[in-house]
PDB file of C-alpha atoms in Angstrom:
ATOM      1  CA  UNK O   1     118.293  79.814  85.610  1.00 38.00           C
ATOM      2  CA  UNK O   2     116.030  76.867  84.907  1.00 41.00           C
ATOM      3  CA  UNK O   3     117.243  75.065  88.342  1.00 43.00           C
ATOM      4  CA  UNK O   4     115.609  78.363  89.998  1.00 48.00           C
ATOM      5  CA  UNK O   5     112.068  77.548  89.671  1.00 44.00           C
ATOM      6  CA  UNK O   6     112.727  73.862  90.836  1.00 49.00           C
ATOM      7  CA  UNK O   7     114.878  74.889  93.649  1.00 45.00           C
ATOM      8  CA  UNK O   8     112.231  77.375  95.183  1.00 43.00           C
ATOM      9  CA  UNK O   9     109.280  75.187  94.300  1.00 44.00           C
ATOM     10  CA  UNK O  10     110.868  72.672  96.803  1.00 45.00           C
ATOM     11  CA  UNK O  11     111.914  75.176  98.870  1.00 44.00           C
ATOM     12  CA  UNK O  12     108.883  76.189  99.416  1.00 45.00           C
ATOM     13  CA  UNK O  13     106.911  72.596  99.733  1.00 42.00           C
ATOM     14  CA  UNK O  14     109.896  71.553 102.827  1.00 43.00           C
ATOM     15  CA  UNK O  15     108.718  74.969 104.803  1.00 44.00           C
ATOM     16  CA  UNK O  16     104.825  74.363 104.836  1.00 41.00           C
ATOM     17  CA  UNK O  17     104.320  72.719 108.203  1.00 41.00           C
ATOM     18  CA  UNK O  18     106.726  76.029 109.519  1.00 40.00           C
ATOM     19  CA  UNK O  19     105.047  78.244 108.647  1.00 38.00           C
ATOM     20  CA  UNK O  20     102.021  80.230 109.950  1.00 39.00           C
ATOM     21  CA  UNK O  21      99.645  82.370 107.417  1.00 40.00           C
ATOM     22  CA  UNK O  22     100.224  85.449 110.264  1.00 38.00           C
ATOM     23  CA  UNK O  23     103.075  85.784 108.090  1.00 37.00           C
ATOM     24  CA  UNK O  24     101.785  86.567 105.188  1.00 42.00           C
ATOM     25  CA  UNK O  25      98.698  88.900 104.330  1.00 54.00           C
ATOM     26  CA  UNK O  26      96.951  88.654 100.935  1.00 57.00           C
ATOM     27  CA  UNK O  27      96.325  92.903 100.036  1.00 63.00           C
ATOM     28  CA  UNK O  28      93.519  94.230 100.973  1.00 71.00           C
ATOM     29  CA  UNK O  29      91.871  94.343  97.376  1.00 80.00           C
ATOM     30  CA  UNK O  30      90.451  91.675  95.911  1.00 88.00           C
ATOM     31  CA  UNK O  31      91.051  92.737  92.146  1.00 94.00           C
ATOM     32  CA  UNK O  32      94.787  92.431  90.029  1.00 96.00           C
ATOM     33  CA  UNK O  33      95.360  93.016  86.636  1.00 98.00           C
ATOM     34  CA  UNK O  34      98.202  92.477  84.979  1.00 98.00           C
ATOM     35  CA  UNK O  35     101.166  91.174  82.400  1.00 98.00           C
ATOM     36  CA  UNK O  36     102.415  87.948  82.108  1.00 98.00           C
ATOM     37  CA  UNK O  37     106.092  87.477  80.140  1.00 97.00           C
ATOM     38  CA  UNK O  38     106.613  83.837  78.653  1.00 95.00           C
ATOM     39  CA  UNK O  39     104.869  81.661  77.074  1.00 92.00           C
ATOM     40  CA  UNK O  40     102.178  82.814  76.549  1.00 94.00           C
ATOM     41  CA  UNK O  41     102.656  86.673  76.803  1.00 96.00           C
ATOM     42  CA  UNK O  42      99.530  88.371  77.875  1.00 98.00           C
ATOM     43  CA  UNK O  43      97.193  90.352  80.197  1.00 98.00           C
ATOM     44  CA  UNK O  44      96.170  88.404  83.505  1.00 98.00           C
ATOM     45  CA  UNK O  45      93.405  89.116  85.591  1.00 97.00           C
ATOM     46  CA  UNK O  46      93.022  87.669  89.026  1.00 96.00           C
ATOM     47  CA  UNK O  47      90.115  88.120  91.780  1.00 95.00           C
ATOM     48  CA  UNK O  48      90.597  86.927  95.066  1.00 86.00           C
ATOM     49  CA  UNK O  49      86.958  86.876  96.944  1.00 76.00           C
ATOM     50  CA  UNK O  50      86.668  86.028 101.208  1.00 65.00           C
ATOM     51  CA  UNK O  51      86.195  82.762 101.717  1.00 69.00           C
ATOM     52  CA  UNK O  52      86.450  81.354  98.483  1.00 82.00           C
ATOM     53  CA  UNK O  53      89.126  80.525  96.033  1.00 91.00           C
ATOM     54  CA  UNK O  54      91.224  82.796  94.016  1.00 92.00           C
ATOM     55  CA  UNK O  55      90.703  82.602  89.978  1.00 95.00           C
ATOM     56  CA  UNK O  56      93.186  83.321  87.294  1.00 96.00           C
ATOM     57  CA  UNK O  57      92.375  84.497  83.811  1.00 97.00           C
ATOM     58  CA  UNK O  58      95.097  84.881  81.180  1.00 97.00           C
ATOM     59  CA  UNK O  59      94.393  86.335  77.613  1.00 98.00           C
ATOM     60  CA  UNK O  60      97.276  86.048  75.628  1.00 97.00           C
ATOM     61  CA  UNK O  61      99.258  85.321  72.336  1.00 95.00           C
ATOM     62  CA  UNK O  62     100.873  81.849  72.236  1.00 85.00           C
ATOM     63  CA  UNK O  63     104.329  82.335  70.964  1.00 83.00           C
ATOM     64  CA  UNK O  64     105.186  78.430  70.412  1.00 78.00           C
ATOM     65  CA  UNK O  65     102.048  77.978  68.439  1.00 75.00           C
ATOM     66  CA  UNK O  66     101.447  81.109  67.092  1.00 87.00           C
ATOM     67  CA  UNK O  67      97.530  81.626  68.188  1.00 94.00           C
ATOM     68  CA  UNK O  68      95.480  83.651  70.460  1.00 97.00           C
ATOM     69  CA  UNK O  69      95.546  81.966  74.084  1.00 96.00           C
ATOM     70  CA  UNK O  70      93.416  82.049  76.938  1.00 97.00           C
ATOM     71  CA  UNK O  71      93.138  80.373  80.260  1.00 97.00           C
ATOM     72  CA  UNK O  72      91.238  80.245  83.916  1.00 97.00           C
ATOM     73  CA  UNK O  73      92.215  78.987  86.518  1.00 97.00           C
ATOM     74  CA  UNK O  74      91.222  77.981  90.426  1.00 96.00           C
ATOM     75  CA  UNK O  75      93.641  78.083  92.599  1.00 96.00           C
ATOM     76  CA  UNK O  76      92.661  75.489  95.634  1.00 95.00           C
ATOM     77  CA  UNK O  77      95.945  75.719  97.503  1.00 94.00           C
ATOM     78  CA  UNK O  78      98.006  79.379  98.969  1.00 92.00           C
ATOM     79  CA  UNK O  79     100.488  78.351 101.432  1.00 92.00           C
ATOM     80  CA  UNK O  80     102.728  81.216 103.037  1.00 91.00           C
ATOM     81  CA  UNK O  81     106.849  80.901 102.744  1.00 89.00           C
ATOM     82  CA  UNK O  82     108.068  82.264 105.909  1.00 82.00           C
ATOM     83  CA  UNK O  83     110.524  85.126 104.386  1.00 78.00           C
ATOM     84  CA  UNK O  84     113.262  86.762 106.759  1.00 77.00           C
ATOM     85  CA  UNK O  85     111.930  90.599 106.253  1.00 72.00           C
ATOM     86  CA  UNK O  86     108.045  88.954 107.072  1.00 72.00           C
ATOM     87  CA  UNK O  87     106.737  90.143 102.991  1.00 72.00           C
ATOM     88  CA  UNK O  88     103.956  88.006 101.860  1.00 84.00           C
ATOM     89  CA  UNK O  89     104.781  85.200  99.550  1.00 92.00           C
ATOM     90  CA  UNK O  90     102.906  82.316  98.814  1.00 94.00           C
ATOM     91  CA  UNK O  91     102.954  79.223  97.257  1.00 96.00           C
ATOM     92  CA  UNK O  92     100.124  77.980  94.895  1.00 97.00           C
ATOM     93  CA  UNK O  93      98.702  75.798  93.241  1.00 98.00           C
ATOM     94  CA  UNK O  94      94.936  74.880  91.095  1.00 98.00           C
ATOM     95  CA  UNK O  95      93.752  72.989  88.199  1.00 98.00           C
ATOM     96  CA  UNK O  96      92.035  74.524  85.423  1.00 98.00           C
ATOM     97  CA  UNK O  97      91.223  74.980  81.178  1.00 98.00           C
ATOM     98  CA  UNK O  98      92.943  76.410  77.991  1.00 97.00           C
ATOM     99  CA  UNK O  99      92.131  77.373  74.651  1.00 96.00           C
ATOM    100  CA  UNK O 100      94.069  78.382  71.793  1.00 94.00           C
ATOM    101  CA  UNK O 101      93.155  79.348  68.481  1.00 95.00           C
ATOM    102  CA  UNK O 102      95.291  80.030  65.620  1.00 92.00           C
ATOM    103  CA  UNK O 103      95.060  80.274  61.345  1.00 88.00           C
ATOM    104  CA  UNK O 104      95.162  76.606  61.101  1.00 87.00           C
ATOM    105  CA  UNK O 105      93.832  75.100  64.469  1.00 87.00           C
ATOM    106  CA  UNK O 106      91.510  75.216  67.827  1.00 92.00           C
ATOM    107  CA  UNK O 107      92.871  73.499  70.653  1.00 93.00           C
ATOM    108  CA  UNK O 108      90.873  72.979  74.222  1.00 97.00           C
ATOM    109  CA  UNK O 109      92.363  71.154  77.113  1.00 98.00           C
ATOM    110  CA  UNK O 110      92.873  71.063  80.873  1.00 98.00           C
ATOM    111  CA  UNK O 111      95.940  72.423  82.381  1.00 98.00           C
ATOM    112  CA  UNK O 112      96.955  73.614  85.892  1.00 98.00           C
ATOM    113  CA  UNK O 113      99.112  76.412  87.368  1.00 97.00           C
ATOM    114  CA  UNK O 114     101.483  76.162  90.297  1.00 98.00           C
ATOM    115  CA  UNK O 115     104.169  78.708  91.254  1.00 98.00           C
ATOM    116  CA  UNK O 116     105.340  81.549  93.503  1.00 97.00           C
ATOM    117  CA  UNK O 117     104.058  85.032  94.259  1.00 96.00           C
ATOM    118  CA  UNK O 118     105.580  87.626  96.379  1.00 94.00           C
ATOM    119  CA  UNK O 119     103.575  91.265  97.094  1.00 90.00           C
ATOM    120  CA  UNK O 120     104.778  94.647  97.617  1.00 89.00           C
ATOM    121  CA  UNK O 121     102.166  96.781  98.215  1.00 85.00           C
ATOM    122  CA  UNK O 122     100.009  97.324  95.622  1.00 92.00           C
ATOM    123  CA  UNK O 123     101.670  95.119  93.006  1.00 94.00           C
ATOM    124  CA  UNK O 124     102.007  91.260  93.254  1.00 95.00           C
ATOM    125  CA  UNK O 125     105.323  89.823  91.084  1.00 97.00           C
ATOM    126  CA  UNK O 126     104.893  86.323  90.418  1.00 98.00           C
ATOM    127  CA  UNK O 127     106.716  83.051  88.415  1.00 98.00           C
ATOM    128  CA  UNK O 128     104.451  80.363  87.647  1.00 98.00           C
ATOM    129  CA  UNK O 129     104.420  77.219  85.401  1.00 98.00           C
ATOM    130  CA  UNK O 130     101.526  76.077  83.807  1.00 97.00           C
ATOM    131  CA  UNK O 131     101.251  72.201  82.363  1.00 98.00           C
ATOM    132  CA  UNK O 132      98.878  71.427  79.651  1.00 96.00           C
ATOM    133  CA  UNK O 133      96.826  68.553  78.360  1.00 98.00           C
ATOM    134  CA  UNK O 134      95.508  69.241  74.795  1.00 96.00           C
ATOM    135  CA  UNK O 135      91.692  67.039  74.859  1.00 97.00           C
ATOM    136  CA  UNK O 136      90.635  68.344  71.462  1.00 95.00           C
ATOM    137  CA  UNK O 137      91.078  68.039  68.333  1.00 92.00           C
ATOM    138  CA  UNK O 138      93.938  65.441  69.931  1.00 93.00           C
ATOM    139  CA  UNK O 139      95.509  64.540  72.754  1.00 95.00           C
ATOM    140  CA  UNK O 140      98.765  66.116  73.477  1.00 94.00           C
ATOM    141  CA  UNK O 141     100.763  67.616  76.301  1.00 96.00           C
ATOM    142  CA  UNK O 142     102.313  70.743  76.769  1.00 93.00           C
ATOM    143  CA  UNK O 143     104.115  73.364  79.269  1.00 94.00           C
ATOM    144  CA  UNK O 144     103.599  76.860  79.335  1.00 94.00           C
ATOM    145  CA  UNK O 145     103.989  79.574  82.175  1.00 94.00           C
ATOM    146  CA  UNK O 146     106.524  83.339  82.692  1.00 96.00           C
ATOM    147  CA  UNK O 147     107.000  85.706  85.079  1.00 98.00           C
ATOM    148  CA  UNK O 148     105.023  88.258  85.658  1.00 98.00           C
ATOM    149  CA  UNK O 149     103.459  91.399  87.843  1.00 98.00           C
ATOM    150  CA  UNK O 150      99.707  92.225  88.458  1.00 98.00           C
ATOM    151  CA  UNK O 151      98.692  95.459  90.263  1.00 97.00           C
ATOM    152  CA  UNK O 152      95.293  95.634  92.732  1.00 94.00           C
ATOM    153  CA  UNK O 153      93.052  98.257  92.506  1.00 90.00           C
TER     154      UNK O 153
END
């Protein structure tokens, strides 16, 4: 199971220059909402606006460190995967910021999400892995990310 990620992550990055975004269509509303199962395990909120970039919110409860989580995102890069039955999946991939706040800490850092989404009509079921870099109160690094589904109104 952990090769699966890997294996469709580079998957996906060989087929980019076949595939054409006719293949894939993004639904027709630009609001999801959500649960994401991992680490962390939360509600996730995403709006996707014309012509600009998709964001990512995640409010959640940090198992590893045992705090209250939360996390935006911009995601700067959707490729298609061309898929044999033509459903839209995508590739992606953004930078963005994470807190997490517990009895006995606050941490704030940058982080950045990459991973795979695939949409059946109204609900989009995604796997995505998100690496961290703790700024404050020290530096550390960190990996974080689930599976998860997020249905647009």
């Amino acid at each position: 199971m952990r090769l699966s990620l890997p294996l469709l992550l580079v998957v996906g990055l060989l087929a980019l220059p076949v595939t054409s975004p006719a293949q894939a269509q993004r639904p027709e509303s630009d609001l999801g909402v959500g649960v994401q199962i991992g680490n962390p395990v939360g509600v996730t909120l995403r709006t996707d606006q014309a012509y600009r970039s998709p964001i990512e919110g995640l409010v959640a409860w940090d198992l590893a460190g045992g705090a209250l989580f939360a996390s935006g995102h911009l995601i700067l890069f959707e490729q298609p995967l061309p898929l044999e039955d033509g459903a839209p999946a995508y590739l992606f991939i953004g930078p963005g910021a994470y807190l997490s706040a517990g009895d006995d800490h606050f941490d704030l850092g940058a982080s950045g999400r990459a991973g795979l989404s695939y949409f059946i009509a109204p609900l989009e079921l995604f796997v995505q892995v998100s690496p961290r870099f703790n700024v404050l109160p020290d530096t550390d690094v960190g990996l974080g990310g689930g599976l998860g589904a997020r249905y647009y109104f």
